[in-house]
PDB file of C-alpha atoms in Angstrom:
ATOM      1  CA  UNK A 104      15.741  -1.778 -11.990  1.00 46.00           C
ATOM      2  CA  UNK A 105      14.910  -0.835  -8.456  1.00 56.00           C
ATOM      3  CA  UNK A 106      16.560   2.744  -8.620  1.00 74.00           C
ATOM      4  CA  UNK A 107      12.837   3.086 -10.887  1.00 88.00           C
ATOM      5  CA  UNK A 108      11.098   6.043  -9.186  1.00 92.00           C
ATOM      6  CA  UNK A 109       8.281   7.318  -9.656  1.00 94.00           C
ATOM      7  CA  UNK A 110       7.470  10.949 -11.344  1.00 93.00           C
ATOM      8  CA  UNK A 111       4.048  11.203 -11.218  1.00 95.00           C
ATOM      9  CA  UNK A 112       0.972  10.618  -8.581  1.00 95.00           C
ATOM     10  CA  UNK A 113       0.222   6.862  -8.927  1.00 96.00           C
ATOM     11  CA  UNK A 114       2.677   5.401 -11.466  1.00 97.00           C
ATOM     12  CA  UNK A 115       4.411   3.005  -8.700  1.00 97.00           C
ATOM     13  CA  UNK A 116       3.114   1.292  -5.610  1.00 97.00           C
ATOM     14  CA  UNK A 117       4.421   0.022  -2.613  1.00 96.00           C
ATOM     15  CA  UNK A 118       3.101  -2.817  -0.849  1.00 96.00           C
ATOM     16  CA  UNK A 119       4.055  -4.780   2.446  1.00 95.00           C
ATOM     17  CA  UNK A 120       2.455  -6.255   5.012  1.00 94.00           C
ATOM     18  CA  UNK A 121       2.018  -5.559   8.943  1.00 96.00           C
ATOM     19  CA  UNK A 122       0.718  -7.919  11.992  1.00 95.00           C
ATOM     20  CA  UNK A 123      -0.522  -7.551  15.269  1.00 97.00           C
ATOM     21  CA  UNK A 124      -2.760  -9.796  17.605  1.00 96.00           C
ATOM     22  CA  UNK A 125      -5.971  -8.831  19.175  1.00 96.00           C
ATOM     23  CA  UNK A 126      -7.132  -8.680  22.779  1.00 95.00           C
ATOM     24  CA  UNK A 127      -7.387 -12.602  22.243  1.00 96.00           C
ATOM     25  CA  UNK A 128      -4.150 -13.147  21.447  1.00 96.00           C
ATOM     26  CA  UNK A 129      -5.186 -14.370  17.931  1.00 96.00           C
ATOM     27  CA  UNK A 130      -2.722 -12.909  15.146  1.00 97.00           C
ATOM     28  CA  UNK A 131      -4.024 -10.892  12.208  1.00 97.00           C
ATOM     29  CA  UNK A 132      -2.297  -9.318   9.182  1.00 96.00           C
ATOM     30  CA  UNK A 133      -2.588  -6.180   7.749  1.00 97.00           C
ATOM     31  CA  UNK A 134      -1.933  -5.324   4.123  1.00 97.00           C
ATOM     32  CA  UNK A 135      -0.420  -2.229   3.274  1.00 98.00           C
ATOM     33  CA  UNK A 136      -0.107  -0.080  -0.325  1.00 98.00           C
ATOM     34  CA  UNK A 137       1.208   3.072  -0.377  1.00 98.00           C
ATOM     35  CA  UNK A 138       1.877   5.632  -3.721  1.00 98.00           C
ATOM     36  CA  UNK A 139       5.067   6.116  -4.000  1.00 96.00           C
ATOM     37  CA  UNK A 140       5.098   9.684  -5.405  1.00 96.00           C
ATOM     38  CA  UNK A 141       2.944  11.045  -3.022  1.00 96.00           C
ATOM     39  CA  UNK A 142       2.910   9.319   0.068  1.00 96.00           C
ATOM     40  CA  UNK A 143      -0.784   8.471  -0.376  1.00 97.00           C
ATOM     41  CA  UNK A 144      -1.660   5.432   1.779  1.00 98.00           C
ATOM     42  CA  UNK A 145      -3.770   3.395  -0.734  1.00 98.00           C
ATOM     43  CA  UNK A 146      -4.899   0.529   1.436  1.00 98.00           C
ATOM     44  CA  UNK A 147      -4.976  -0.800   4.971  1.00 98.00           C
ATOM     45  CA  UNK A 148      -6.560  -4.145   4.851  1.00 98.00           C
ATOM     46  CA  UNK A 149      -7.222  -5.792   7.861  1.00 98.00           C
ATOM     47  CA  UNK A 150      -7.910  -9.874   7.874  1.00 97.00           C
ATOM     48  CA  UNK A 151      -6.892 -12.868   9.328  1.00 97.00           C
ATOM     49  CA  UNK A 152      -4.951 -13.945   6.192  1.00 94.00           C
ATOM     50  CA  UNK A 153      -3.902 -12.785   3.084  1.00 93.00           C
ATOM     51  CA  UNK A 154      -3.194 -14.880   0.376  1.00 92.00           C
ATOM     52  CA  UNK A 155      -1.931 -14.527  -3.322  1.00 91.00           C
ATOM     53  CA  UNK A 156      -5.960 -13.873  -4.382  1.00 93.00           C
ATOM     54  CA  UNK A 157      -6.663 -11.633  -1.620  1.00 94.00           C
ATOM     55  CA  UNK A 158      -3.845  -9.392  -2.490  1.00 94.00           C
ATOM     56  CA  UNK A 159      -4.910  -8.922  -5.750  1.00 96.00           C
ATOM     57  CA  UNK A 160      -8.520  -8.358  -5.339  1.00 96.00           C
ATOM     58  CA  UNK A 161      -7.323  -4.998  -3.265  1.00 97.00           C
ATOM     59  CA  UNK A 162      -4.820  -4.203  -5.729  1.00 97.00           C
ATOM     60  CA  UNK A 163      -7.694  -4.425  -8.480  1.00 97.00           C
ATOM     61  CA  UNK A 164     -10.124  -2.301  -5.861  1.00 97.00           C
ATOM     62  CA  UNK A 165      -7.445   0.367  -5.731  1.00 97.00           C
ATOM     63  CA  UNK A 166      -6.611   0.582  -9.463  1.00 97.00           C
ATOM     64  CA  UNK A 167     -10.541   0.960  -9.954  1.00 96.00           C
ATOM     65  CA  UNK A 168     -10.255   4.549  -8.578  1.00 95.00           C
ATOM     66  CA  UNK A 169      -6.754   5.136  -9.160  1.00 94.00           C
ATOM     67  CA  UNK A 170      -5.620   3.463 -12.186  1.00 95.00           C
ATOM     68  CA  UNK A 171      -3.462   0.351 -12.631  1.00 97.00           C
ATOM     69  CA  UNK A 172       0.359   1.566 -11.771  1.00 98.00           C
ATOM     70  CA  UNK A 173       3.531   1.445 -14.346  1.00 97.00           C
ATOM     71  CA  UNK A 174       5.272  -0.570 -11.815  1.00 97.00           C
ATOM     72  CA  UNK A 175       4.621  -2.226  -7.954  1.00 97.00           C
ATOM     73  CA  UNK A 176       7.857  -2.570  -5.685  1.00 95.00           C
ATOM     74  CA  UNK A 177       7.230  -5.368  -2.965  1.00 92.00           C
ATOM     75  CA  UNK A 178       9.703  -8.067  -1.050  1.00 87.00           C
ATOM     76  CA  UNK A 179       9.768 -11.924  -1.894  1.00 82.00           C
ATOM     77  CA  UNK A 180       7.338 -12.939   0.408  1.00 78.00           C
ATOM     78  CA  UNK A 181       5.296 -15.618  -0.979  1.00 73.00           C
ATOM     79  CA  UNK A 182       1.902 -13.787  -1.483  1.00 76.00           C
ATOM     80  CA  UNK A 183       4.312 -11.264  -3.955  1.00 74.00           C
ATOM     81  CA  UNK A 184       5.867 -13.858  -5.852  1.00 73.00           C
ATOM     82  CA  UNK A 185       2.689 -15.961  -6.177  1.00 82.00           C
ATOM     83  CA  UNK A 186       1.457 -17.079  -9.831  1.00 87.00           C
ATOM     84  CA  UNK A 187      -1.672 -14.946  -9.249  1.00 91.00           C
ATOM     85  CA  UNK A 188       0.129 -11.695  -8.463  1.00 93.00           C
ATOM     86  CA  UNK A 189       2.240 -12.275 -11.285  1.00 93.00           C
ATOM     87  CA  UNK A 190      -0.946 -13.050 -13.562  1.00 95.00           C
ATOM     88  CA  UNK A 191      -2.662  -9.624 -12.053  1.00 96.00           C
ATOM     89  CA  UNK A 192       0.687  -7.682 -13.402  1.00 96.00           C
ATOM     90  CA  UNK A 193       1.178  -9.107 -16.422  1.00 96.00           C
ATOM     91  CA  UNK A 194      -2.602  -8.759 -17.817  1.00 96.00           C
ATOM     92  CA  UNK A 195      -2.474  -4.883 -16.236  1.00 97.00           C
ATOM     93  CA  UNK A 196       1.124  -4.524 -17.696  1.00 97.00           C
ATOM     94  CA  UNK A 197       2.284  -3.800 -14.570  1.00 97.00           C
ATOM     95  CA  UNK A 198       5.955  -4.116 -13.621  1.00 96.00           C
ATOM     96  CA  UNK A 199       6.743  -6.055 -10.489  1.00 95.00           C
ATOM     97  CA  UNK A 200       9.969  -4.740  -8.953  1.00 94.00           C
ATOM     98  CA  UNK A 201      11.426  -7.196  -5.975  1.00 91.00           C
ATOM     99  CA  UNK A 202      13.704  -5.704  -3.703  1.00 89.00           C
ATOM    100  CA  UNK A 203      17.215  -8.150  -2.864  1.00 86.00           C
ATOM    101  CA  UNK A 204      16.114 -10.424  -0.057  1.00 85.00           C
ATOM    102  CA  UNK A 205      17.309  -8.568   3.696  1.00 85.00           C
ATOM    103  CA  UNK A 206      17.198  -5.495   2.322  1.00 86.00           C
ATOM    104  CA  UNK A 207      13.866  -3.147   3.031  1.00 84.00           C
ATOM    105  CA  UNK A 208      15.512   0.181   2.619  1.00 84.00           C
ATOM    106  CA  UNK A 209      14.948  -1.028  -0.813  1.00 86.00           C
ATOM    107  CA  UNK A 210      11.403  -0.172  -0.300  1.00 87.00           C
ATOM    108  CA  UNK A 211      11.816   2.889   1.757  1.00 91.00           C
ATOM    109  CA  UNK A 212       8.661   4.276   1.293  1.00 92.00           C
ATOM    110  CA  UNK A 213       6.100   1.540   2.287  1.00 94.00           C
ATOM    111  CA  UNK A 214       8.787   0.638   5.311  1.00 94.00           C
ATOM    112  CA  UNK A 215       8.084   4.033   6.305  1.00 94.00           C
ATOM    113  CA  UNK A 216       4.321   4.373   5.964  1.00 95.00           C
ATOM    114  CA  UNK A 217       4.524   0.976   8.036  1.00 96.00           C
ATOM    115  CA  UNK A 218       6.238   2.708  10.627  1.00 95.00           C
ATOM    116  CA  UNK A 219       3.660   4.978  10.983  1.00 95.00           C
ATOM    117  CA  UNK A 220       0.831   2.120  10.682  1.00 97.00           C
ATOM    118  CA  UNK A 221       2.834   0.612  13.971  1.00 97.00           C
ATOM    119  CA  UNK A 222       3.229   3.462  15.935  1.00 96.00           C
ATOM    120  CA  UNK A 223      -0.414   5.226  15.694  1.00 96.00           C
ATOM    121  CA  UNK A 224      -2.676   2.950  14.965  1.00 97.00           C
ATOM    122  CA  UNK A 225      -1.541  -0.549  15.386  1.00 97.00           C
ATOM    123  CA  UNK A 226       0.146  -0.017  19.124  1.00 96.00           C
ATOM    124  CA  UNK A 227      -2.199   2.922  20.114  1.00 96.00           C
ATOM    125  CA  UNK A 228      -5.259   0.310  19.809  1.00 96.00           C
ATOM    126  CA  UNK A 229      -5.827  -2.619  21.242  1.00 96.00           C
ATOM    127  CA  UNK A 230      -8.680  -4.385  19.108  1.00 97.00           C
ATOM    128  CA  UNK A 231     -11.088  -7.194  20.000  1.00 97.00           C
ATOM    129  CA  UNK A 232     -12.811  -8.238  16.312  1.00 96.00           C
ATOM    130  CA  UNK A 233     -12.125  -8.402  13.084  1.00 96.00           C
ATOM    131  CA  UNK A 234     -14.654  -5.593  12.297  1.00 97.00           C
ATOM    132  CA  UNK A 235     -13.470  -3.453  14.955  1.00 97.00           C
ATOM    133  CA  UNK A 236     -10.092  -3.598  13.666  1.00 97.00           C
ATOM    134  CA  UNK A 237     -10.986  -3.114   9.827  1.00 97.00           C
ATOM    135  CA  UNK A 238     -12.966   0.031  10.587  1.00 97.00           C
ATOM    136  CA  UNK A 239     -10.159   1.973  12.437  1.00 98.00           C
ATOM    137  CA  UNK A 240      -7.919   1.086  10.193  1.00 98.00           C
ATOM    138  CA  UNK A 241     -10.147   2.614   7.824  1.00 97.00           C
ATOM    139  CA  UNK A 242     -10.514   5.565  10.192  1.00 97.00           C
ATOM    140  CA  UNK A 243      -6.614   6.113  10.374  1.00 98.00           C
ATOM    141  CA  UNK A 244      -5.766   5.935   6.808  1.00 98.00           C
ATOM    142  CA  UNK A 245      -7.783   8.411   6.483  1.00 97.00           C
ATOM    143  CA  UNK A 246      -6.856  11.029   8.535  1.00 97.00           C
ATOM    144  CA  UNK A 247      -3.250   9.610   7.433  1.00 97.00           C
ATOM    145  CA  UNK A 248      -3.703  11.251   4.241  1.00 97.00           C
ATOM    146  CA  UNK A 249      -6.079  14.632   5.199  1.00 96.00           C
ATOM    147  CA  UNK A 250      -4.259  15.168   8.498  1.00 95.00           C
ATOM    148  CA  UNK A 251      -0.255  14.015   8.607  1.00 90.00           C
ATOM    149  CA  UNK A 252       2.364  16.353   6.734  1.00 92.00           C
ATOM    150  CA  UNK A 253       5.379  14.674   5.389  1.00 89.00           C
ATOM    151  CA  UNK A 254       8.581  16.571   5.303  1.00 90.00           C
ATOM    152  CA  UNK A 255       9.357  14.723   1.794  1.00 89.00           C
ATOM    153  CA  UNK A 256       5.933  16.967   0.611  1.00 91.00           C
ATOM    154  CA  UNK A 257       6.844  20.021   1.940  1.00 91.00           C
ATOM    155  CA  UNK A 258       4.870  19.876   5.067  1.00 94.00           C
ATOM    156  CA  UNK A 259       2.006  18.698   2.950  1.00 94.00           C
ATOM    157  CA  UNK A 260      -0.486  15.849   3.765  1.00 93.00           C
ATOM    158  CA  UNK A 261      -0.745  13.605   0.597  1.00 94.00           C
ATOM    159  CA  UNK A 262      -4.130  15.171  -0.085  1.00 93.00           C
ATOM    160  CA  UNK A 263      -2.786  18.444   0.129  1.00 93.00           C
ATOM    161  CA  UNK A 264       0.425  17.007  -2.125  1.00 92.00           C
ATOM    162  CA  UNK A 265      -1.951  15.415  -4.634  1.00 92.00           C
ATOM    163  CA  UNK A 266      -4.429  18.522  -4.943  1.00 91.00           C
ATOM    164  CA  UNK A 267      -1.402  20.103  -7.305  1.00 90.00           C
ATOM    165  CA  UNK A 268      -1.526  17.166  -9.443  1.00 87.00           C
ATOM    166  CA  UNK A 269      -3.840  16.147 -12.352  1.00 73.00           C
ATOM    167  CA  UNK A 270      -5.165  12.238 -10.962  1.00 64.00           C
ATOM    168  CA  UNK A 271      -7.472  11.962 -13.221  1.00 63.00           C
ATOM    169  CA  UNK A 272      -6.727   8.248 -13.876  1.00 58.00           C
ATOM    170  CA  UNK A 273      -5.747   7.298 -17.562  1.00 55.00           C
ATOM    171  CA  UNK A 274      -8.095   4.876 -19.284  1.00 54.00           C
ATOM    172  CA  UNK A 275      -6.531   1.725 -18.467  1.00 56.00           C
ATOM    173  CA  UNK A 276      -6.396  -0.983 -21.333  1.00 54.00           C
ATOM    174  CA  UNK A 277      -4.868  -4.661 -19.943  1.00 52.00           C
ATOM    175  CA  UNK A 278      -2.948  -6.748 -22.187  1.00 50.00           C
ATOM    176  CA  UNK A 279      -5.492  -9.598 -22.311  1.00 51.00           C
ATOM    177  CA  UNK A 280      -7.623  -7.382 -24.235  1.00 46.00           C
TER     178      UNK A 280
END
């Protein structure tokens, strides 16, 4: 089941997660979520901790512009095989695909786009606050998608990838409904 790719903007998600430590030494996390299709970087949350409930209220804030996805490809980590993650993807009929413990080339595409989170923005800054931290991150995922051409597109950006696409999100019905 994790051969599954996706054929369309926004049918699968990846999603991982990232840490660094601020001027203070104190640790943070970052969340990361990434379309698969089109290399669009979804999400970049910034916080001291994520847990099971955080996760979902960002995947829930991304699928109310985007759409809920046909499937989500993460690792075991505990936040991803939490009840409430599995609660989230079962009333948004949402498949949860779990790549074999040890093995991230399984997930390719968000081990890439973490890469990229490490290398520009996460050791190019050194960041004192919370705040600080959340707004460049929201500052770099943005010019991730207008301004970074992926060989995988063409030389595209995302948002130059996506603009030949229909994204018009489908209505989404959940199951509990």
């Amino acid at each position: 089941m994790l051969a599954r790719k996706a054929t369309r903007p926004y049918e699968g998600w990846a999603l991982d997660f990232v840490s660094d430590r601020f001027a203070s030494s104190r640790r943070f996390r970052g969340l990361t979520l990434v379309d698969e299709f089109s290399k669009h970087g979804l999400a970049l949350e910034i916080a001291l901790t994520l847990p099971a409930p955080a996760v979902v209220a960002v995947l829930d804030e991304v699928a109310a512009v985007y759409g809920y996805p046909a499937f989500l490809r993460v690792d075991n980590g505990p936040e991803f095989a939490s009840l409430a993650l599995l609660d989230w993807a079962l009333t948004h009929n949402v498949q949860l695909l779990f790549i074999e413990p040890g093995k991230p080339t399984q997930n390719a595409i968000i081990e890439s786009f973490n890469s990229r989170v490490r290398l520009e923005f996460l050791n190019a800054n050194v960041f004192r606050s919370l705040s600080e931290a959340r707004g460049a991150a929201q500052l770099w995922l943005q010019s991730y998608n207008q301004d970074h051409p992926h060989s995988s597109l063409g030389m595209q950006t995302p948002e130059e990838f996506l603009a030949l696409y229909e994204t018009t999100p489908p209505p989404q019905l959940s199951v509990a409904s």
